[in-house]
Coordinates of C-alpha atoms and ligand atoms in Angstrom, one line a residue:
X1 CA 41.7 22.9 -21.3
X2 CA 40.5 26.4 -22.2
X3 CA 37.2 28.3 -21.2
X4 CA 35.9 27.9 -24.4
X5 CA 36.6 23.8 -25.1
X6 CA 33.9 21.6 -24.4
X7 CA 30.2 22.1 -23.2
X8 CA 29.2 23.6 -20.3
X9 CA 28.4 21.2 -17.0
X10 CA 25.0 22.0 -16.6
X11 CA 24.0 21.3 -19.8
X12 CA 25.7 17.9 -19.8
X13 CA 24.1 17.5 -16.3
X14 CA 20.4 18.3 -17.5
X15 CA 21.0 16.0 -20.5
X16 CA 21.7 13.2 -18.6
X17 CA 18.7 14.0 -16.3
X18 CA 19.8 16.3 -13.1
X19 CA 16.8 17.9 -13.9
X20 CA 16.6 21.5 -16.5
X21 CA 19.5 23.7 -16.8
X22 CA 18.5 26.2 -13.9
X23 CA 18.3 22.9 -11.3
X24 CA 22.0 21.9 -12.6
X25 CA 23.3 25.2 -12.1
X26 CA 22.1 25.0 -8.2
X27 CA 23.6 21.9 -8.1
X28 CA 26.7 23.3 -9.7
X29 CA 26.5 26.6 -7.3
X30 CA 25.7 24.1 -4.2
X31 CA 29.2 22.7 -4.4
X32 CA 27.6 19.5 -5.1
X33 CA 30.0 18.2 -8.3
X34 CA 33.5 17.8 -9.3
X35 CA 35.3 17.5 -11.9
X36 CA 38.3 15.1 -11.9
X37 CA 38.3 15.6 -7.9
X38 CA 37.8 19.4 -7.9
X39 CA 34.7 21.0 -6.8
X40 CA 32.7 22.7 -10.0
X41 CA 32.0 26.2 -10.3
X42 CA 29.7 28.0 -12.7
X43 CA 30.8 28.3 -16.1
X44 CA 32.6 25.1 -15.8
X45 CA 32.9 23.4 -19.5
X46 CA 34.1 19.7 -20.0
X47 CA 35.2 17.2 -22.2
X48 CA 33.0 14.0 -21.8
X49 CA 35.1 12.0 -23.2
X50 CA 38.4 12.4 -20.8
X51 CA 36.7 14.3 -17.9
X52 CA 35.6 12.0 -15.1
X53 CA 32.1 14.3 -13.6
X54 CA 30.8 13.4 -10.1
X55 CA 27.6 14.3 -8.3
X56 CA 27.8 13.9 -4.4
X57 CA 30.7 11.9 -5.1
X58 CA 28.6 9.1 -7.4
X59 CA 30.6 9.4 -11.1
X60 CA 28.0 10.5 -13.9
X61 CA 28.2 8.4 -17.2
X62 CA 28.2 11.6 -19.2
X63 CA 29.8 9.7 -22.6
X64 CA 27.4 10.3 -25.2
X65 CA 26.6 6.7 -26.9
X66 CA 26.1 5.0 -23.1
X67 CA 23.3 2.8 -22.8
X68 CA 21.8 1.0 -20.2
X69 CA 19.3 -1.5 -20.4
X70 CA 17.3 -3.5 -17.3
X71 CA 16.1 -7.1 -19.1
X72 CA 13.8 -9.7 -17.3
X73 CA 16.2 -12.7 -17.9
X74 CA 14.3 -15.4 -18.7
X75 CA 15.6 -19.2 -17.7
X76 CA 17.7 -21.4 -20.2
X77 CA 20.0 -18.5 -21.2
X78 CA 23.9 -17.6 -20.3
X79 CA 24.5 -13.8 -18.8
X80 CA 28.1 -14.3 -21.1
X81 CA 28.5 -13.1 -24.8
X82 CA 30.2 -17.0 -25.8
X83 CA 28.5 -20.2 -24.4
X84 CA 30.7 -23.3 -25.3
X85 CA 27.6 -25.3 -25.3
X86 CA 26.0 -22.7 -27.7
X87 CA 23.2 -21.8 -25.6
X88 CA 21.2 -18.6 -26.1
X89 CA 23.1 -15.6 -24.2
X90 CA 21.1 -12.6 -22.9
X91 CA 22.7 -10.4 -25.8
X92 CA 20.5 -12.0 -28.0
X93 CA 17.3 -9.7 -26.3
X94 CA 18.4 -6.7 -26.7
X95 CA 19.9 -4.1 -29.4
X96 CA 23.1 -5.4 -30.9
X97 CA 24.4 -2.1 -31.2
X98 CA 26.1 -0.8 -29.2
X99 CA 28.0 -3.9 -27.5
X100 CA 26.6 -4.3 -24.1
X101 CA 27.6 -6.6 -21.1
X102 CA 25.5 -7.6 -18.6
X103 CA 26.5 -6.4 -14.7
X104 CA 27.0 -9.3 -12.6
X105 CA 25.5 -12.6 -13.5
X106 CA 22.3 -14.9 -13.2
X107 CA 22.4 -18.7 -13.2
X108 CA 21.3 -20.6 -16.4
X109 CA 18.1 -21.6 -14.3
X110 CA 17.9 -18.0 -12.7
X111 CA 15.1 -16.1 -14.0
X112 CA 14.5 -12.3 -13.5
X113 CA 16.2 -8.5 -13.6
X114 CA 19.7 -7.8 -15.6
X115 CA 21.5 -4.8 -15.9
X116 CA 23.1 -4.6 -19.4
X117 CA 25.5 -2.0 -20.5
X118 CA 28.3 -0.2 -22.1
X119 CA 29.3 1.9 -18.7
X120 CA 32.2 0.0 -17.6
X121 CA 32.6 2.7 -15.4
X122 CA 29.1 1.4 -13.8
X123 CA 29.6 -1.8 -14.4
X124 CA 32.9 -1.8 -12.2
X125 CA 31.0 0.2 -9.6
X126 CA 28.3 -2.1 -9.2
X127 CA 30.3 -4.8 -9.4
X128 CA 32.9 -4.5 -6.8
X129 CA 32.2 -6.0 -3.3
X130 CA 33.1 -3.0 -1.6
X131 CA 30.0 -1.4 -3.1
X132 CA 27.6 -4.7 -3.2
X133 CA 24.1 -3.1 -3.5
X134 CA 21.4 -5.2 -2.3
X135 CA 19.6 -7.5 -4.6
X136 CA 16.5 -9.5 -3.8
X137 CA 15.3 -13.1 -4.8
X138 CA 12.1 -14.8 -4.5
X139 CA 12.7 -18.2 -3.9
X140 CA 10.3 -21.0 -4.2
X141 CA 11.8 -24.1 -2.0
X142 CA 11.5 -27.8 -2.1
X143 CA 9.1 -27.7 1.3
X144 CA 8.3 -25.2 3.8
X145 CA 11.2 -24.0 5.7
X146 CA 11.0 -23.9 9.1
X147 CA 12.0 -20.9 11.5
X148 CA 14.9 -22.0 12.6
X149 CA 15.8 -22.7 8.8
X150 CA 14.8 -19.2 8.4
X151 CA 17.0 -18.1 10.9
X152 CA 20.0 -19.3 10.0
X153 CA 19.4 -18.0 6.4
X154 CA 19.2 -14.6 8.1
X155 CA 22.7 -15.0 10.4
X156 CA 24.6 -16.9 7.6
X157 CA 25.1 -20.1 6.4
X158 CA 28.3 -21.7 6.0
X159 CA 29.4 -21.8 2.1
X160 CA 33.2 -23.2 1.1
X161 CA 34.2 -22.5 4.8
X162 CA 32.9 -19.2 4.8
X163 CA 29.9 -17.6 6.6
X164 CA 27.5 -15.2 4.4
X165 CA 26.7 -12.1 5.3
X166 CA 24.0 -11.3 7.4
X167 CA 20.3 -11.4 5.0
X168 CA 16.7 -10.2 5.1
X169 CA 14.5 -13.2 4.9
X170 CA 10.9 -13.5 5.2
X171 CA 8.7 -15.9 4.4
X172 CA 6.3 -15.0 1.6
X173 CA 4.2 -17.7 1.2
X174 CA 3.8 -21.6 2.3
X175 CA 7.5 -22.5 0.7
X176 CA 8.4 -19.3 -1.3
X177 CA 10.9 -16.8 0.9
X178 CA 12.6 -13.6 0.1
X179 CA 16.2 -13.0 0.2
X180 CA 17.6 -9.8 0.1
X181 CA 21.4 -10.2 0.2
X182 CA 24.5 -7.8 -1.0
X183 CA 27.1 -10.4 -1.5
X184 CA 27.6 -11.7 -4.8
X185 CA 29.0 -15.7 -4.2
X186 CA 28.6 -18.2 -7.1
X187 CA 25.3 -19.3 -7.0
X188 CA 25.2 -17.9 -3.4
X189 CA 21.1 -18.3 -3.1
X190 CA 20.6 -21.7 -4.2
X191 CA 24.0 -22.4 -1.7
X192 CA 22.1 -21.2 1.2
X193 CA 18.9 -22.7 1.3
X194 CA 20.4 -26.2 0.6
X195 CA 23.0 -25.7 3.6
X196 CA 19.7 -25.2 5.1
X197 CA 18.3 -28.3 4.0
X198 CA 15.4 -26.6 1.3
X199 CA 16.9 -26.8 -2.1
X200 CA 15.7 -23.9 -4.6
X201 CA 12.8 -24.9 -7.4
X202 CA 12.7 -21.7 -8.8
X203 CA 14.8 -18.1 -8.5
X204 CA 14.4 -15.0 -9.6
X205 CA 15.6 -11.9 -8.6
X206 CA 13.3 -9.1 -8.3
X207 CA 15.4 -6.0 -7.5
X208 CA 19.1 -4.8 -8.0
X209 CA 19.5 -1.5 -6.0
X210 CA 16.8 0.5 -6.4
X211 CA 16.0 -0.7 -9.4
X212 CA 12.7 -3.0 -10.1
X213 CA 10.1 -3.4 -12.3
X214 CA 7.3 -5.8 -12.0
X215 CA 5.8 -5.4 -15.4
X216 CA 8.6 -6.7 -17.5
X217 CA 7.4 -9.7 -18.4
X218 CA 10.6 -12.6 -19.1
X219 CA 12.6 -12.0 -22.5
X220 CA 11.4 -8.4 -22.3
X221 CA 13.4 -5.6 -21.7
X222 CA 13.6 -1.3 -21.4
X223 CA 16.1 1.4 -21.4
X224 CA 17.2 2.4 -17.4
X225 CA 15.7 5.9 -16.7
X226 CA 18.3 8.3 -16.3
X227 CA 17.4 8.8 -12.6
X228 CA 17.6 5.1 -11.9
X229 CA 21.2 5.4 -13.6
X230 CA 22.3 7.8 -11.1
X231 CA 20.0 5.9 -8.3
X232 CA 22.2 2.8 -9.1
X233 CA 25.4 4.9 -8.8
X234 CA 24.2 6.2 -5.6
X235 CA 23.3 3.0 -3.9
X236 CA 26.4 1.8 -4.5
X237 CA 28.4 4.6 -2.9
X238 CA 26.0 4.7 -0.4
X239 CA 26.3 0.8 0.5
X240 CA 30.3 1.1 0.4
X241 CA 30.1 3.5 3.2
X242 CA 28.1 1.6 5.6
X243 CA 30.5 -1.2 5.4
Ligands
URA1 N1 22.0 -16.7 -6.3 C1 21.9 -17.8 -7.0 O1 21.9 -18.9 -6.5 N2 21.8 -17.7 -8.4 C2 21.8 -16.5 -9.0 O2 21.7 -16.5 -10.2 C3 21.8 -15.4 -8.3 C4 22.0 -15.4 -6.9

């Protein structure tokens, strides 16, 4: 590519919120991004649609046209695009341009915060198990669990032969706990606390990664910041590296 194709990094940086044009440039001058593997220097231009731009190693969706939405999913409704049964999907809550996906799934009975995008990029990220960020439920139970129930929710219940991953579990309430896990198992919540003996009334999950928003009320939904795009990113990369 020569000098004079494409748009400078910093400006692509600040537009995608790395702060004004002066903080990207330190970022730039820190040694702090790369393009396609190779550190940056000032004056560095590039194509957003081929060039792959990373910020302490998280990759930056820098594609103009990427959206990313966080949606309180409320219950009764498929995370896919098709249901065979014809039930409502999450698609049907926000924009229908351009063609989002949701990032990882929810349960039909699972109420509570989606990420939905175009970012496959993301998406694959955030969806691999090497990078499981952590995600937290509130579960209401069918009694009050005791604390040696509690316990083995926190060192790992057997599911299909297979021990979970250590959780965080506290007890919230008389029969509500929360769950903070960074596996991604079929229905892995609900699994749990029956192989503990308290079956799940209600679910929802009240944080993916950084990201959380209590005043989103169910059906509801609002564009991701840009920081919490990056903050996403980042979690990720940062949970892949402690495992
Ligand atoms: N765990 C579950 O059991 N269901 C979900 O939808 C998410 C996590």
């Amino acid at each position: 590519m020569s000098d004079s194709e494409g748009e400078r990094l910093q400006k692509v940086l600040a537009r995608v919120g790395y702060g004004s044009r002066r903080t990207c440039e330190e970022l730039i001058a820190q040694g702090r991004v790369t393009v396609n593997g190779e550190v940056a220097v000032l004056g560095r231009r590039v194509e957003v649609e081929t060039d792959l731009v990373e910020v302490d190693r998280a990759p930056v969706g820098v594609l103009p046209g990427l959206v990313y939405y966080l949606l309180n999913k409320p219950i009764g409704v498929v995370t896919t695009a098709d249901d065979p049964q014809g039930r409502a999907s999450v698609l049907e809550f926000v924009p229908a341009t351009p063609r989002v996906f949701s990032v990882g799934r929810l349960d039909l009975q699972t109420e509570g915060l989606l990420v939905l995008t175009n970012d496959g990029t993301l998406a694959q990220l955030l969806a691999h198990p090497r990078f499981g960020v952590e995600k937290e439920y509130l579960a209401e139970l069918r009694g009050v669990p005791s604390p040696g129930a509690l316990r083995c929710l926190r060192e790992g219940v057997l599911i299909d032969g297979e021990r979970t991953a250590p959780a965080r579990v506290a007890a919230v309430s008389p029969g509500v706990v929360r769950i903070v896990i960074h596996e991604g198992r079929n229905r892995q919540v609900r699994r749990m606390c029956e192989a503990v003996g308290y079956p799940v009334v209600r679910l929802v999950r009240t944080r993916i990664g950084p990201i959380t928003d209590r005043s989103l009320r169910p059906g509801a939904w609002r564009p991701l910041e840009a920081a919490e795009v990056r903050s996403l990113a980042e979690a990720a990369l940062r949970s892949s590296a402690e495992r």
